[in-house]
Amino acid sequence: MTTIVTYTKTRVAAGIILACFASSSMAADYAVYGKAEVQIANTDTGVMRYADEGTQIDAPFSRIGIKGSHKLTESLKAVFKYEVQVKGFEHDDTNGPFSARNTYLGLAGDFGEVVVGRNDTRFKYSEGKLDGFNETQADIAQLIPGQDRIGDTITYSSKTYAGASLALTYAPKDDSSNDESGFAATVIYGDRALKSANYYVAISHVDALNKLTASRVVAAWKHENLQLAGLIQRSESTDGTKEGNGYAISASYAIDKWVPKLQYVKDDSKIRHAEEGKQWTAGVDYVFDKQTTAYLFYTDLDLDIESDNSIALGLKYKF
């Protein structure tokens, strides 16, 4: 008899837990998303960031996350994102299969959105769709400083008014990498995704975030199948020992499912590498659909003393 009662109580408790979970799930609007990517690449000397010397099979910045919102009042909701990089494709990874990406919790309403946690700085965010080889060894972050994702930050994003919006990042002194508070501010005009508008302009400044103070202007334009974008940046390390200018230009043209792409990046601040450098990349995407893309590219990095090049074939799936 005791066993039957205990079993019944367990089933009731389990039912209550499941009901609560279902109720909570129905109250929140959320989505699971991610990117699975596999790349076969051959890199000459291994000087490049994000690539090792020789032939490698990698999963560049593959990830999985959950994001959503929960209505609190008619004009206020909680927003959240928890995202991790998945490194399970890699051979003998001793650092574990996951690493932190954007992870935050905050509030959104008529005032815009405020979130607290790990997030791309609004300086990094300002790049928009400039980088035609984002999250590969040809990423503009190979040479251009400021493409940072920082923990323990407060991020504010305003709503769009007459095509313009404001975004801010703030890091308190106690959580800063250089023992002083820092911020980034970005003013955007147009559409960062180049969908609701065919132009995008951003003016951004970062001060003492991740040991960097810099200013940049980014512009992008799309006309039918052609997309052009450019960046100009002035950078200085917070200790004043390094400074210089950076430039990036990119172009792509869609021909049915094929998208040939070109990109050129130059920087003489010596912040990302200890030498002045330039990098050019040529590649082509084959877009099966909105979720699946195959690609091939060749990139060449030329520093003052060292040089490197890499050719890569990859498949990317977003869900």
Tab-separated table of C-alpha atoms in Angstrom:
chain	number	residue	atom	x	y	z
A	1	MET	CA	0.000	0.000	0.000
A	2	THR	CA	2.809	2.361	0.912
A	3	THR	CA	4.472	1.641	-2.432
A	4	ILE	CA	1.256	2.460	-4.323
A	5	VAL	CA	0.805	5.749	-2.421
A	6	THR	CA	4.416	6.731	-3.001
A	7	TYR	CA	4.142	5.900	-6.707
A	8	THR	CA	0.920	7.945	-6.950
A	9	LYS	CA	2.512	10.936	-5.208
A	10	THR	CA	5.518	10.731	-7.528
A	11	ARG	CA	3.277	10.732	-10.605
A	12	VAL	CA	1.296	13.706	-9.261
A	13	ALA	CA	4.493	15.631	-8.507
A	14	ALA	CA	5.871	14.863	-11.963
A	15	GLY	CA	2.610	16.002	-13.504
A	16	ILE	CA	2.706	19.286	-11.601
A	17	ILE	CA	6.320	19.915	-12.703
A	18	LEU	CA	5.472	19.170	-16.335
A	19	ALA	CA	2.385	21.381	-16.160
A	20	CYS	CA	4.422	24.241	-14.702
A	21	PHE	CA	7.065	23.783	-17.384
A	22	ALA	CA	4.448	23.743	-20.128
A	23	SER	CA	2.803	26.858	-18.679
A	24	SER	CA	6.149	28.643	-18.471
A	25	SER	CA	7.043	27.597	-22.017
A	26	MET	CA	3.732	28.881	-23.360
A	27	ALA	CA	4.240	32.224	-21.629
A	28	ALA	CA	7.636	32.782	-23.260
A	29	ASP	CA	8.258	33.383	-26.933
A	30	TYR	CA	11.564	31.705	-27.714
A	31	ALA	CA	13.492	30.021	-30.507
A	32	VAL	CA	16.385	27.593	-30.676
A	33	TYR	CA	18.862	28.532	-33.394
A	34	GLY	CA	22.407	27.831	-34.494
A	35	LYS	CA	24.984	27.373	-37.200
A	36	ALA	CA	26.715	24.149	-38.185
A	37	GLU	CA	29.747	24.641	-40.390
A	38	VAL	CA	32.491	22.376	-41.626
A	39	GLN	CA	35.573	23.602	-43.476
A	40	ILE	CA	38.558	21.906	-45.078
A	41	ALA	CA	41.441	24.363	-45.343
A	42	ASN	CA	45.111	24.344	-46.227
A	43	THR	CA	47.157	27.139	-44.647
A	44	ASP	CA	50.742	27.832	-45.603
A	45	THR	CA	52.618	29.020	-42.495
A	46	GLY	CA	50.054	29.324	-39.687
A	47	VAL	CA	50.715	33.044	-39.110
A	48	MET	CA	47.028	33.785	-39.661
A	49	ARG	CA	44.641	33.903	-36.763
A	50	TYR	CA	41.847	31.281	-36.784
A	51	ALA	CA	43.934	28.826	-38.847
A	52	ASP	CA	46.754	26.357	-38.178
A	53	GLU	CA	49.570	25.452	-40.537
A	54	GLY	CA	48.842	22.604	-42.944
A	55	THR	CA	45.568	20.934	-43.862
A	56	GLN	CA	42.826	21.150	-41.246
A	57	ILE	CA	39.201	20.086	-40.897
A	58	ASP	CA	37.449	22.622	-38.701
A	59	ALA	CA	34.027	23.905	-37.621
A	60	PRO	CA	34.510	27.692	-37.767
A	61	PHE	CA	32.438	29.372	-35.069
A	62	SER	CA	29.690	26.736	-35.162
A	63	ARG	CA	27.186	27.467	-32.429
A	64	ILE	CA	23.837	26.801	-30.820
A	65	GLY	CA	21.667	29.111	-28.770
A	66	ILE	CA	18.258	29.996	-27.453
A	67	LYS	CA	16.770	33.491	-27.553
A	68	GLY	CA	13.403	34.929	-26.745
A	69	SER	CA	11.229	37.232	-24.730
A	70	HIS	CA	8.641	37.092	-21.962
A	71	LYS	CA	5.830	39.627	-21.709
A	72	LEU	CA	5.723	41.354	-18.331
A	73	THR	CA	3.239	44.181	-18.969
A	74	GLU	CA	1.580	45.706	-22.015
A	75	SER	CA	4.671	47.853	-22.615
A	76	LEU	CA	7.491	45.829	-21.058
A	77	LYS	CA	9.057	42.433	-21.702
A	78	ALA	CA	12.074	40.461	-20.544
A	79	VAL	CA	14.528	39.493	-23.302
A	80	PHE	CA	17.265	36.874	-23.175
A	81	LYS	CA	19.870	35.056	-25.210
A	82	TYR	CA	22.130	32.135	-24.245
A	83	GLU	CA	24.593	31.124	-26.958
A	84	VAL	CA	27.676	28.901	-27.010
A	85	GLN	CA	30.257	28.048	-29.633
A	86	VAL	CA	30.330	24.326	-30.411
A	87	LYS	CA	33.741	22.842	-31.078
A	88	GLY	CA	32.786	19.158	-31.185
A	89	PHE	CA	33.971	18.657	-34.782
A	90	GLU	CA	37.569	19.288	-33.822
A	91	HIS	CA	40.061	16.512	-33.149
A	92	ASP	CA	41.343	16.106	-29.585
A	93	ASP	CA	40.023	19.415	-28.274
A	94	THR	CA	41.371	19.651	-24.715
A	95	ASN	CA	39.534	22.906	-23.963
A	96	GLY	CA	36.081	21.327	-23.933
A	97	PRO	CA	33.368	21.307	-26.600
A	98	PHE	CA	31.836	24.715	-25.712
A	99	SER	CA	32.911	28.325	-25.275
A	100	ALA	CA	30.869	31.399	-24.365
A	101	ARG	CA	29.307	33.679	-26.949
A	102	ASN	CA	26.574	36.307	-26.526
A	103	THR	CA	24.729	35.533	-23.295
A	104	TYR	CA	22.550	38.133	-21.627
A	105	LEU	CA	19.276	39.047	-19.913
A	106	GLY	CA	17.465	42.372	-20.001
A	107	LEU	CA	14.355	44.441	-20.619
A	108	ALA	CA	12.747	45.892	-23.741
A	109	GLY	CA	9.990	48.466	-24.132
A	110	ASP	CA	9.140	51.822	-25.634
A	111	PHE	CA	12.538	53.082	-24.463
A	112	GLY	CA	14.385	50.477	-26.558
A	113	GLU	CA	16.314	47.560	-25.087
A	114	VAL	CA	18.808	47.205	-22.226
A	115	VAL	CA	20.629	43.906	-21.654
A	116	VAL	CA	23.358	42.840	-19.229
A	117	GLY	CA	25.931	40.114	-19.844
A	118	ARG	CA	28.325	39.015	-22.578
A	119	ASN	CA	27.695	40.732	-25.883
A	120	ASP	CA	29.301	42.069	-29.045
A	121	THR	CA	30.403	45.626	-28.385
A	122	ARG	CA	28.366	48.144	-30.349
A	123	PHE	CA	31.644	49.058	-32.038
A	124	LYS	CA	31.895	45.529	-33.449
A	125	TYR	CA	28.174	45.586	-34.211
A	126	SER	CA	28.694	48.640	-36.413
A	127	GLU	CA	30.412	46.559	-39.117
A	128	GLY	CA	26.992	45.520	-40.423
A	129	LYS	CA	27.277	43.348	-43.550
A	130	LEU	CA	30.672	44.747	-44.549
A	131	ASP	CA	32.632	41.540	-43.956
A	132	GLY	CA	32.098	39.196	-46.895
A	133	PHE	CA	34.164	36.463	-45.208
A	134	ASN	CA	32.899	36.805	-41.653
A	135	GLU	CA	33.969	34.121	-39.144
A	136	THR	CA	36.694	32.646	-41.333
A	137	GLN	CA	40.463	33.157	-41.528
A	138	ALA	CA	39.683	36.027	-43.958
A	139	ASP	CA	37.571	37.877	-41.344
A	140	ILE	CA	38.383	41.606	-41.098
A	141	ALA	CA	39.318	40.909	-37.448
A	142	GLN	CA	42.498	39.358	-38.838
A	143	LEU	CA	43.825	42.941	-39.044
A	144	ILE	CA	41.173	45.438	-37.902
A	145	PRO	CA	41.035	45.992	-34.089
A	146	GLY	CA	37.796	46.294	-32.152
A	147	GLN	CA	35.892	43.202	-33.287
A	148	ASP	CA	35.346	42.242	-29.657
A	149	ARG	CA	32.784	40.315	-27.649
A	150	ILE	CA	33.066	41.307	-23.979
A	151	GLY	CA	31.526	39.917	-20.801
A	152	ASP	CA	30.060	41.921	-17.903
A	153	THR	CA	28.720	44.710	-20.091
A	154	ILE	CA	25.547	46.765	-20.328
A	155	THR	CA	24.191	47.234	-23.852
A	156	TYR	CA	21.529	49.739	-24.836
A	157	SER	CA	19.823	49.775	-28.251
A	158	SER	CA	17.284	52.456	-29.104
A	159	LYS	CA	14.335	52.063	-31.403
A	160	THR	CA	14.660	53.400	-34.953
A	161	TYR	CA	13.428	56.923	-35.569
A	162	ALA	CA	13.317	58.285	-39.143
A	163	GLY	CA	15.792	55.598	-40.180
A	164	ALA	CA	18.307	56.362	-37.391
A	165	SER	CA	19.143	54.538	-34.164
A	166	LEU	CA	21.628	54.674	-31.296
A	167	ALA	CA	23.464	51.789	-29.599
A	168	LEU	CA	25.757	51.877	-26.531
A	169	THR	CA	28.049	49.485	-24.667
A	170	TYR	CA	29.322	50.169	-21.139
A	171	ALA	CA	31.808	48.116	-19.102
A	172	PRO	CA	32.363	49.047	-15.431
A	173	LYS	CA	35.920	49.533	-14.197
A	174	ASP	CA	35.911	46.392	-12.039
A	175	ASP	CA	35.036	44.220	-15.041
A	176	SER	CA	37.324	45.891	-17.581
A	177	SER	CA	40.440	44.218	-18.989
A	178	ASN	CA	42.470	47.405	-18.520
A	179	ASP	CA	41.205	48.392	-15.028
A	180	GLU	CA	39.152	51.364	-16.204
A	181	SER	CA	35.579	51.772	-17.306
A	182	GLY	CA	34.989	51.867	-21.045
A	183	PHE	CA	32.220	52.425	-23.542
A	184	ALA	CA	31.286	52.179	-27.191
A	185	ALA	CA	28.726	54.328	-28.989
A	186	THR	CA	27.301	53.812	-32.472
A	187	VAL	CA	24.879	55.880	-34.529
A	188	ILE	CA	23.255	53.987	-37.386
A	189	TYR	CA	21.326	55.284	-40.379
A	190	GLY	CA	19.628	52.900	-42.769
A	191	ASP	CA	19.290	49.137	-42.497
A	192	ARG	CA	22.187	47.114	-41.109
A	193	ALA	CA	20.881	43.988	-42.899
A	194	LEU	CA	20.288	45.852	-46.205
A	195	LYS	CA	16.743	44.489	-46.428
A	196	SER	CA	14.263	47.250	-45.540
A	197	ALA	CA	16.657	49.827	-47.040
A	198	ASN	CA	19.423	49.389	-49.599
A	199	TYR	CA	21.925	51.545	-47.691
A	200	TYR	CA	23.649	51.506	-44.321
A	201	VAL	CA	25.877	54.075	-42.611
A	202	ALA	CA	27.378	53.820	-39.117
A	203	ILE	CA	29.613	56.156	-37.134
A	204	SER	CA	31.121	54.456	-34.110
A	205	HIS	CA	33.588	55.175	-31.301
A	206	VAL	CA	35.049	52.887	-28.632
A	207	ASP	CA	36.903	54.185	-25.593
A	208	ALA	CA	39.003	51.931	-23.326
A	209	LEU	CA	37.203	48.680	-24.136
A	210	ASN	CA	39.541	45.702	-24.359
A	211	LYS	CA	42.514	48.097	-24.235
A	212	LEU	CA	41.396	49.962	-27.360
A	213	THR	CA	40.289	53.474	-28.250
A	214	ALA	CA	39.148	53.860	-31.858
A	215	SER	CA	36.730	55.559	-34.234
A	216	ARG	CA	35.291	54.221	-37.475
A	217	VAL	CA	32.902	54.992	-40.294
A	218	VAL	CA	31.189	52.129	-42.123
A	219	ALA	CA	29.019	52.363	-45.218
A	220	ALA	CA	27.273	49.731	-47.333
A	221	TRP	CA	25.066	49.920	-50.411
A	222	LYS	CA	23.068	47.327	-52.311
A	223	HIS	CA	21.565	47.631	-55.782
A	224	GLU	CA	19.807	44.592	-57.174
A	225	ASN	CA	22.529	41.856	-57.170
A	226	LEU	CA	25.485	44.126	-56.395
A	227	GLN	CA	26.669	44.902	-52.858
A	228	LEU	CA	29.519	47.279	-51.967
A	229	ALA	CA	30.833	48.234	-48.519
A	230	GLY	CA	33.748	50.077	-46.941
A	231	LEU	CA	35.280	50.911	-43.558
A	232	ILE	CA	37.763	53.556	-42.376
A	233	GLN	CA	39.138	53.332	-38.831
A	234	ARG	CA	41.593	55.126	-36.566
A	235	SER	CA	42.896	52.975	-33.688
A	236	GLU	CA	45.067	53.498	-30.615
A	237	SER	CA	45.966	51.175	-27.756
A	238	THR	CA	44.978	52.581	-24.368
A	239	ASP	CA	48.611	52.599	-23.206
A	240	GLY	CA	49.512	54.814	-26.169
A	241	THR	CA	52.219	52.507	-27.548
A	242	LYS	CA	50.415	51.605	-30.784
A	243	GLU	CA	48.284	53.597	-33.186
A	244	GLY	CA	47.389	53.698	-36.854
A	245	ASN	CA	44.743	53.546	-39.549
A	246	GLY	CA	42.733	50.685	-40.962
A	247	TYR	CA	40.708	50.252	-44.136
A	248	ALA	CA	38.440	47.567	-45.551
A	249	ILE	CA	36.466	47.309	-48.777
A	250	SER	CA	34.271	44.454	-49.981
A	251	ALA	CA	32.164	43.658	-53.023
A	252	SER	CA	29.842	40.844	-54.080
A	253	TYR	CA	27.560	40.149	-57.022
A	254	ALA	CA	24.870	37.472	-57.093
A	255	ILE	CA	24.503	35.482	-60.311
A	256	ASP	CA	21.567	33.152	-59.748
A	257	LYS	CA	22.785	30.906	-56.887
A	258	TRP	CA	26.464	31.889	-57.307
A	259	VAL	CA	27.884	34.853	-55.370
A	260	PRO	CA	31.477	35.856	-56.299
A	261	LYS	CA	33.121	38.004	-53.606
A	262	LEU	CA	36.233	40.171	-53.200
A	263	GLN	CA	37.678	41.838	-50.096
A	264	TYR	CA	40.726	43.918	-49.229
A	265	VAL	CA	41.848	44.902	-45.716
A	266	LYS	CA	44.812	47.006	-44.569
A	267	ASP	CA	45.912	48.168	-41.118
A	268	ASP	CA	49.096	49.824	-39.843
A	269	SER	CA	48.237	50.127	-36.123
A	270	LYS	CA	50.084	46.871	-35.253
A	271	ILE	CA	47.431	46.064	-32.657
A	272	ARG	CA	46.095	42.784	-34.042
A	273	HIS	CA	49.474	41.668	-35.380
A	274	ALA	CA	52.835	43.064	-34.275
A	275	GLU	CA	53.413	44.258	-37.852
A	276	GLU	CA	51.620	46.376	-40.418
A	277	GLY	CA	49.560	44.180	-42.686
A	278	LYS	CA	47.298	43.856	-45.667
A	279	GLN	CA	45.064	41.010	-46.765
A	280	TRP	CA	43.112	40.300	-49.919
A	281	THR	CA	40.558	37.546	-50.418
A	282	ALA	CA	38.646	36.182	-53.393
A	283	GLY	CA	35.914	33.600	-53.149
A	284	VAL	CA	32.547	32.361	-54.285
A	285	ASP	CA	29.449	31.171	-52.443
A	286	TYR	CA	26.872	28.734	-53.788
A	287	VAL	CA	23.573	29.437	-52.039
A	288	PHE	CA	21.357	26.353	-52.000
A	289	ASP	CA	18.694	28.187	-49.975
A	290	LYS	CA	18.393	30.693	-47.108
A	291	GLN	CA	19.834	28.161	-44.676
A	292	THR	CA	22.534	26.325	-46.637
A	293	THR	CA	25.623	27.749	-48.354
A	294	ALA	CA	28.738	26.122	-49.803
A	295	TYR	CA	31.824	28.274	-50.318
A	296	LEU	CA	35.357	28.356	-51.657
A	297	PHE	CA	37.882	31.127	-51.046
A	298	TYR	CA	41.562	31.981	-51.189
A	299	THR	CA	43.069	34.575	-48.846
A	300	ASP	CA	46.556	36.084	-48.705
A	301	LEU	CA	47.968	37.861	-45.631
A	302	ASP	CA	51.067	40.004	-46.109
A	303	LEU	CA	52.811	41.422	-43.022
A	304	ASP	CA	56.040	43.423	-42.898
A	305	ILE	CA	58.193	40.368	-42.239
A	306	GLU	CA	55.903	37.337	-42.389
A	307	SER	CA	53.218	36.213	-44.816
A	308	ASP	CA	50.602	33.499	-45.048
A	309	ASN	CA	47.869	32.226	-47.334
A	310	SER	CA	44.973	29.830	-47.026
A	311	ILE	CA	42.526	28.112	-49.345
A	312	ALA	CA	39.286	26.793	-47.871
A	313	LEU	CA	36.259	24.769	-48.959
A	314	GLY	CA	33.259	24.787	-46.640
A	315	LEU	CA	29.604	24.068	-46.052
A	316	LYS	CA	27.459	26.182	-43.729
A	317	TYR	CA	23.968	25.409	-42.428
A	318	LYS	CA	21.926	27.814	-40.298
A	319	PHE	CA	18.861	26.795	-38.330
